[in-house]
Coordinates of C-alpha atoms in Angstrom, one line a residue:
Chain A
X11 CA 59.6 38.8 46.0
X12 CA 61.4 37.2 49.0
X13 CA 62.9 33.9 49.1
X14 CA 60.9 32.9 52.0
X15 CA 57.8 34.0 50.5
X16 CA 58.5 31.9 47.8
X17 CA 59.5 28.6 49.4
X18 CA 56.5 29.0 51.5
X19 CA 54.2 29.4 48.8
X20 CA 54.9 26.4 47.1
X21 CA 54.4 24.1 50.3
X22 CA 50.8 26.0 51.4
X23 CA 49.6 26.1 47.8
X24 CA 50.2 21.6 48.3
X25 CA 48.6 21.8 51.6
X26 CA 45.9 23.8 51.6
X27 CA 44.5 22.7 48.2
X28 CA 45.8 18.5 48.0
X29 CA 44.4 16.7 51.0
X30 CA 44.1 13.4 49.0
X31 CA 46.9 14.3 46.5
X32 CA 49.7 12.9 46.2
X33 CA 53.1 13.6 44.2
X34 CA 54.4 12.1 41.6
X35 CA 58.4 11.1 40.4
X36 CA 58.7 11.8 36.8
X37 CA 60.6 8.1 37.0
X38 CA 56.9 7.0 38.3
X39 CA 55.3 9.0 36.0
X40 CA 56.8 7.7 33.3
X41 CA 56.3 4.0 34.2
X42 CA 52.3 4.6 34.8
X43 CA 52.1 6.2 31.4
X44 CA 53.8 3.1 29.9
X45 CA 51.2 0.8 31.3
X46 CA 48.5 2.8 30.8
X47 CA 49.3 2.6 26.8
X48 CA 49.0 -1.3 27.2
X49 CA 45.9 -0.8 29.3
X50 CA 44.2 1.2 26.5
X51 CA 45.2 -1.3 24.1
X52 CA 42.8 -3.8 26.2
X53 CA 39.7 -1.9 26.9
X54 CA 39.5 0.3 23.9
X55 CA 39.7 0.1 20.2
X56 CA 40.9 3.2 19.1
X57 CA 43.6 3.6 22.5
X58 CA 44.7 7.4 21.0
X59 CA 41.3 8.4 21.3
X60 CA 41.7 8.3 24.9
X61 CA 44.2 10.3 25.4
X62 CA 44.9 13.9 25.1
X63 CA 47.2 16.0 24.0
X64 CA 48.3 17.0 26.9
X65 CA 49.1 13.3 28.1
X66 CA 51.0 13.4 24.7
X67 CA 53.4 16.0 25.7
X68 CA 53.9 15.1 29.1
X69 CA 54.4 11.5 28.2
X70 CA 57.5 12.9 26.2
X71 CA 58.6 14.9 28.9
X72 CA 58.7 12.2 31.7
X73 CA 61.1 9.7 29.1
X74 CA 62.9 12.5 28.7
X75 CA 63.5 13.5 32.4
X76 CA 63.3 10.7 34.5
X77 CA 66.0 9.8 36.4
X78 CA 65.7 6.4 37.7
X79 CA 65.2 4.1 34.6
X80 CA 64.6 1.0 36.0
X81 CA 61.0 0.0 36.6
X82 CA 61.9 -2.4 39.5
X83 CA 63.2 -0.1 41.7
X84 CA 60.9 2.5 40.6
X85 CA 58.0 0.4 41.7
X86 CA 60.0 -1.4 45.0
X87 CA 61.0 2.0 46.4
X88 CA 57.3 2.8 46.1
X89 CA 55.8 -0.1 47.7
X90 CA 58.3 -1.3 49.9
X91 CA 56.6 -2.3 53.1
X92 CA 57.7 0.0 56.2
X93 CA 56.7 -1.9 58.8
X94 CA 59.5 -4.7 57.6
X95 CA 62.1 -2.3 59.1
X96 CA 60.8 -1.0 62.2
X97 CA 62.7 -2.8 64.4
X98 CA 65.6 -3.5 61.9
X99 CA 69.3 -1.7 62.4
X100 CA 70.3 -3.1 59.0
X101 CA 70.3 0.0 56.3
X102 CA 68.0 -1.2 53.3
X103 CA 68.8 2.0 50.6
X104 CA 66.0 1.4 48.1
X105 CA 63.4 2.6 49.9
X106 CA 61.8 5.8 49.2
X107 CA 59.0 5.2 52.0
X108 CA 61.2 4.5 54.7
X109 CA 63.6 7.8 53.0
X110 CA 60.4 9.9 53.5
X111 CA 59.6 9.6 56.9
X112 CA 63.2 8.9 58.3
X113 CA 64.4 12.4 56.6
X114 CA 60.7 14.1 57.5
X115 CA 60.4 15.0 54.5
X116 CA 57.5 15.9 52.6
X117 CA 56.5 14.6 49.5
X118 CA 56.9 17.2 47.2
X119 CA 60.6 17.8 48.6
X120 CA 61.2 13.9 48.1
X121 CA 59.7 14.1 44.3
X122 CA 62.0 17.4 43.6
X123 CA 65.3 15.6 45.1
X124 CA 64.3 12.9 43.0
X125 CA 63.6 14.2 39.7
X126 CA 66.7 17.2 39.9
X127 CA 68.8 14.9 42.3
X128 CA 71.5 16.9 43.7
X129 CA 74.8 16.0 44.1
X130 CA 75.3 17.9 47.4
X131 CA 74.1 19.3 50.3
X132 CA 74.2 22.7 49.1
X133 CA 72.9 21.9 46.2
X134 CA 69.7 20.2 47.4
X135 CA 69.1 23.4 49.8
X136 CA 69.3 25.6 46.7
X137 CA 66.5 22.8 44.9
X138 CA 64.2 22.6 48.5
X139 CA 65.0 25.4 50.3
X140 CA 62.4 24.3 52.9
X141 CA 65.0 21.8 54.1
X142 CA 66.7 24.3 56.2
X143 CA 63.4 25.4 57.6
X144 CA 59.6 24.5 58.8
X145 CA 61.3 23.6 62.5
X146 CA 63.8 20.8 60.6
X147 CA 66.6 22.5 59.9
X148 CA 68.5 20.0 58.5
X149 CA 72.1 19.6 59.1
X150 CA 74.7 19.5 56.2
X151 CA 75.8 16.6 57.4
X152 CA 71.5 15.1 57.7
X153 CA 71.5 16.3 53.9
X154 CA 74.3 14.5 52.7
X155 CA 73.0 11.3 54.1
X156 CA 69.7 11.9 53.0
X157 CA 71.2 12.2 49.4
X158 CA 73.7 9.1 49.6
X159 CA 70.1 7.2 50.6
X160 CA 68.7 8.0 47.2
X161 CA 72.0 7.7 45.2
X162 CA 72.2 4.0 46.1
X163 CA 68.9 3.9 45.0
X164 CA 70.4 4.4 41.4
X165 CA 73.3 1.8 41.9
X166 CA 70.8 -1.0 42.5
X167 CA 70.0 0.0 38.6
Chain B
X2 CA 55.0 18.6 39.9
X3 CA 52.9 15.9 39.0
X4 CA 50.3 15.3 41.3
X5 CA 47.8 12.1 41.7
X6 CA 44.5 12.9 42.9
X7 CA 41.6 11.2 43.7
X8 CA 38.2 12.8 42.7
X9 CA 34.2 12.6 42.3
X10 CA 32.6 12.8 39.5
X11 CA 29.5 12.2 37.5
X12 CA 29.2 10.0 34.6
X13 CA 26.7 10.7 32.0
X14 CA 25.6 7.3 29.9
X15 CA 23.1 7.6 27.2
X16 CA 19.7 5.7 27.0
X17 CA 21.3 3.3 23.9
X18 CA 24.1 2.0 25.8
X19 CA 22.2 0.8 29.0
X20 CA 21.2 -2.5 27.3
X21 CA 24.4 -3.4 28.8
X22 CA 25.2 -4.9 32.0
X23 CA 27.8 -6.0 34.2
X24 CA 31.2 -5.5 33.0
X25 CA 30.3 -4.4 29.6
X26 CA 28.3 -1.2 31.9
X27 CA 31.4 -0.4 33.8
X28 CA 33.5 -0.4 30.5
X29 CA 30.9 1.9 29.5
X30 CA 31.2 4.0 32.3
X31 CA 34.9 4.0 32.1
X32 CA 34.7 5.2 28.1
X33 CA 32.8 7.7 29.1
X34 CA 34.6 8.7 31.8
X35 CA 37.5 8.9 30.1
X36 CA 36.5 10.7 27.3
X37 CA 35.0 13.6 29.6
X38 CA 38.3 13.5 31.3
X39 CA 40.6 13.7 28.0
X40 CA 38.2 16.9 27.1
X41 CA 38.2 18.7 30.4
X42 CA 42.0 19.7 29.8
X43 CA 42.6 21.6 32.8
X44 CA 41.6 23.6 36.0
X45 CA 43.3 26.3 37.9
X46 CA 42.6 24.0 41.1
X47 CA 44.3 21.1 40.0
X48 CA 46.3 21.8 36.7
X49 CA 46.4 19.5 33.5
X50 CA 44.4 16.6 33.6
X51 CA 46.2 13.6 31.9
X52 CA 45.2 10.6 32.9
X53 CA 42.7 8.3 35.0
X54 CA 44.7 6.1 36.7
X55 CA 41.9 3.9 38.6
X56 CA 38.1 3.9 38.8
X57 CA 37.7 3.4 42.5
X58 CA 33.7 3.3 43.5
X59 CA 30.6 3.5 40.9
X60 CA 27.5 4.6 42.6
X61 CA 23.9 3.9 41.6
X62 CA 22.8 5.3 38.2
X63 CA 20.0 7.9 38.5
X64 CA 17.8 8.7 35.9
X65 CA 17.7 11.6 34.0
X66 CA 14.1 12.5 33.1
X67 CA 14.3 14.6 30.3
X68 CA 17.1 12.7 28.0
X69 CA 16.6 9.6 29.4
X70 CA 20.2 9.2 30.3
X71 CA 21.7 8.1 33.5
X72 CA 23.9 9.2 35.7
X73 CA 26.2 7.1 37.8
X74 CA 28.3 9.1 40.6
X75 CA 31.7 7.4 40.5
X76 CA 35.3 8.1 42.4
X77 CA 38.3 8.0 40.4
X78 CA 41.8 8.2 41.0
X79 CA 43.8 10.5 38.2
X80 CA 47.1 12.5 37.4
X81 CA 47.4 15.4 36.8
X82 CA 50.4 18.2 36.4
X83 CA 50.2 21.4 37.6
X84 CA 52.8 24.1 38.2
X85 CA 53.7 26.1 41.5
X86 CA 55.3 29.4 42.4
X87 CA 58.9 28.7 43.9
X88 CA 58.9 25.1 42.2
X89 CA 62.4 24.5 40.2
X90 CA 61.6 22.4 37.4
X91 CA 63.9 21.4 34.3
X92 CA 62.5 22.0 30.8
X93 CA 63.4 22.0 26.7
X94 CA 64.2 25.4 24.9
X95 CA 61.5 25.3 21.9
X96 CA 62.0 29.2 21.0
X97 CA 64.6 32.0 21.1
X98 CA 63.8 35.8 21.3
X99 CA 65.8 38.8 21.5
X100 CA 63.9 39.7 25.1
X101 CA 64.2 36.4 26.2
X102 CA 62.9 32.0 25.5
X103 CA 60.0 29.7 25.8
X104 CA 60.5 26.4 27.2
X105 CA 58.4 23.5 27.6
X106 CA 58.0 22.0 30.9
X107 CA 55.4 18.8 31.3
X108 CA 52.2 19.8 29.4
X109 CA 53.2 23.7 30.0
X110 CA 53.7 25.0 26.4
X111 CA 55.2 28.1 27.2
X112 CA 57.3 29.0 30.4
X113 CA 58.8 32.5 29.6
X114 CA 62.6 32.8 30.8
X115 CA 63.3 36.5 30.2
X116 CA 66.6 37.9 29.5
X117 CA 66.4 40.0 32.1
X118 CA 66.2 36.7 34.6
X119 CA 69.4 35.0 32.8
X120 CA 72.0 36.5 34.5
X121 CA 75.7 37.2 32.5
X122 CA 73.7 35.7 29.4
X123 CA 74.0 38.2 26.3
X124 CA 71.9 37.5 23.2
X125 CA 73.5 36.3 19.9
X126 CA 71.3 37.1 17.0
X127 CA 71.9 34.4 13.6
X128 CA 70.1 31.9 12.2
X129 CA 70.3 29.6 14.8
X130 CA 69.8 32.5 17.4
X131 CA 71.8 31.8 20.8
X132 CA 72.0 33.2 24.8
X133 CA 75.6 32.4 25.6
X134 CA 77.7 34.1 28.8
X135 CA 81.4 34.4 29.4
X136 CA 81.5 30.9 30.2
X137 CA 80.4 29.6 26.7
X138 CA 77.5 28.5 28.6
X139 CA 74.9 28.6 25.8
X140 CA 71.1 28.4 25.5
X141 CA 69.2 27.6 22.3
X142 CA 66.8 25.7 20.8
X143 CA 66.6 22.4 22.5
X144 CA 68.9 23.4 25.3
X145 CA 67.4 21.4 29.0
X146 CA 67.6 24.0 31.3
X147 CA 66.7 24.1 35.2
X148 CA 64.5 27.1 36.5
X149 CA 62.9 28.9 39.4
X150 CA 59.2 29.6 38.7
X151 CA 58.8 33.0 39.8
X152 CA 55.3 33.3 38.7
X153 CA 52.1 31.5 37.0
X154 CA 49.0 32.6 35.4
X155 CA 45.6 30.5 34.5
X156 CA 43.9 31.4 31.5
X157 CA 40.4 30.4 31.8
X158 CA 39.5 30.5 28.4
X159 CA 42.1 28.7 26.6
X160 CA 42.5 26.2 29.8
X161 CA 46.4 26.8 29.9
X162 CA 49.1 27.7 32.5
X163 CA 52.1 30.0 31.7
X164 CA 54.7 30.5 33.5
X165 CA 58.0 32.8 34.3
X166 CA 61.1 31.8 34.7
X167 CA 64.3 32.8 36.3
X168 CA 67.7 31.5 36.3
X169 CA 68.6 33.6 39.4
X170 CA 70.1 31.4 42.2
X171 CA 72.3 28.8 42.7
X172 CA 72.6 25.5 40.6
X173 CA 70.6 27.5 38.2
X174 CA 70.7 26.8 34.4
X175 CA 71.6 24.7 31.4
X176 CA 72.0 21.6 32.2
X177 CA 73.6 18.2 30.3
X178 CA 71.8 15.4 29.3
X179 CA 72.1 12.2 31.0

């Protein structure tokens, strides 16, 4: 198998087949699981009727992997309005929107820096390898920024 | 990757419960919808279901002649997880073999990480039965480890994924928790 093959694959296999998906944080994840508990609590009786056993083991999965803990910023980076900044100079960092189409990335690249979140450049080309290609071919130096953007994201935690 | 999708789908409601109406018929609907949804498990399209995040549109019910039930057409909005070739996820060691572990990644039960994909990592048979490489770096039971997907399978009948693993590339591996 080649690398490119590979990359590619997992970007056509989201395209071809998700026009009205959308990816998922496990940080985001986690906090819609959490509500959907108190949810079932409301409309249903017997809530663990509701859910499977699959929901089970992911919801164990996402507390155990999510990175960003705080719900606040989970749910501000989220919703954070875009058009707010379009003519604003002034940096904001906790904003995943505005991270998304400043760095042209795609979603599922965003959702994989944010749930393995790198530490370098190199290391986020080794996570998306896609950053260096489909006609973006992000700089080092691009990557590095792009990273720093979500760290700070943390530090507002 | 966790994925939220939005889809169709038909809601069956049984003559007895249409005495209801208004809200007490949409929190039918939604029972049943959610019920249906728990029990559909998984598709090869779309991956596990796990949850319905919003009921978005109900349509009109139809009748159904024969059982007398009726049928309302509604859009929902749902997540599910599914995994891709090329994807690097991070997952919990549940199982060591000689030839190689099982992790658990999301709902995925069983992603295979062969020896053969852990590079420099030499088995240590015991008890408590261990991959460890010059480095000390080990892998065991409930070791988190970070892995290329170099392959997935559907199984129709048992509605599951499974998946292969390799720890060949860079960044690649156990990795600490936070």
């Amino acid at each position: 198998m080649s690398g490119e093959e590979e990359e590619n694959a997992v970007e056509l296999k989201i395209g071809d087949e998700f026009l009205k998906a959308k990816c998922l944080m496990n940080c985001e994840v986690s906090l819609i699981f959490e509500h959907k508990y108190e949810h079932l609590q409301q409309v249903s009786e017997d809530p663990m009727n509701q859910v499977s056993q699959v929901f089970e083991k992911s919801l164990q999965y996402v507390k155990r992997f999510s990175r960003y803990k705080n719900p606040d910023v989970v749910q501000q980076v989220r919703e954070y309005p875009l058009s707010f900044f379009s003519f604003v100079r002034v940096y904001m960092p906790y904003d995943f929107d505005r991270i998304l189409s400043r760095h042209q990335l795609t979603e599922f690249e965003l959702c994989v820096l944010c749930n393995l979140c790198p530490k370098t450049a190199e290391e986020a080309v080794a996570m998306v390898p896609s950053l260096k290609t489909k006609g973006r071919a992000h700089s080092d130096e691009v990557i590095e920024k792009m990273l720093n953007d979500l760290s700070l994201v943390k530090r507002f935690e | 990757m966790f994925l939220k999708v939005e889809l169709p789908w038909n809601v069956m409601i049984p003559a007895e419960s249409m005495d209801a109406k208004g809200l007490m018929l949409k929190r039918t609907i939604l029972i049943q919808l959610l019920e249906a949804f728990a029990s559909k498990r998984a598709t090869k399209e779309l991956g596990y279901y796990l949850t319905v995040t919003s009921l978005d549109k109900i349509g009109e019910g139809k009748i159904r002649e024969h059982t007398g039930e009726v049928m309302f057409p509604v859009v929902f909005s749902g997540m599910t997880f599914k995994i891709f070739k090329g994807e690097i996820l991070e997952g919990v060691v549940h199982k060591v073999l000689k030839h190689g572990v099982f992790m658990r990644c999301g709902p995925v039960e069983n992603v295979y990480l062969s020896h053969m994909k852990m590079p420099d990592y030499k088995y240590l048979p015991g008890e408590n039965p261990i991959f460890m490489n010059e480095k000390m770096s080990r892998i065991q039971v409930d070791t988190l480890v970070r892995f290329v997907v170099i392959g997935t399978k559907w199984m129709e009948v048992e509605k599951e994924f499974q998946a292969l693993a390799s720890l060949e590339g860079d960044y690649l591996g156990p990795i600490s928790e936070e």
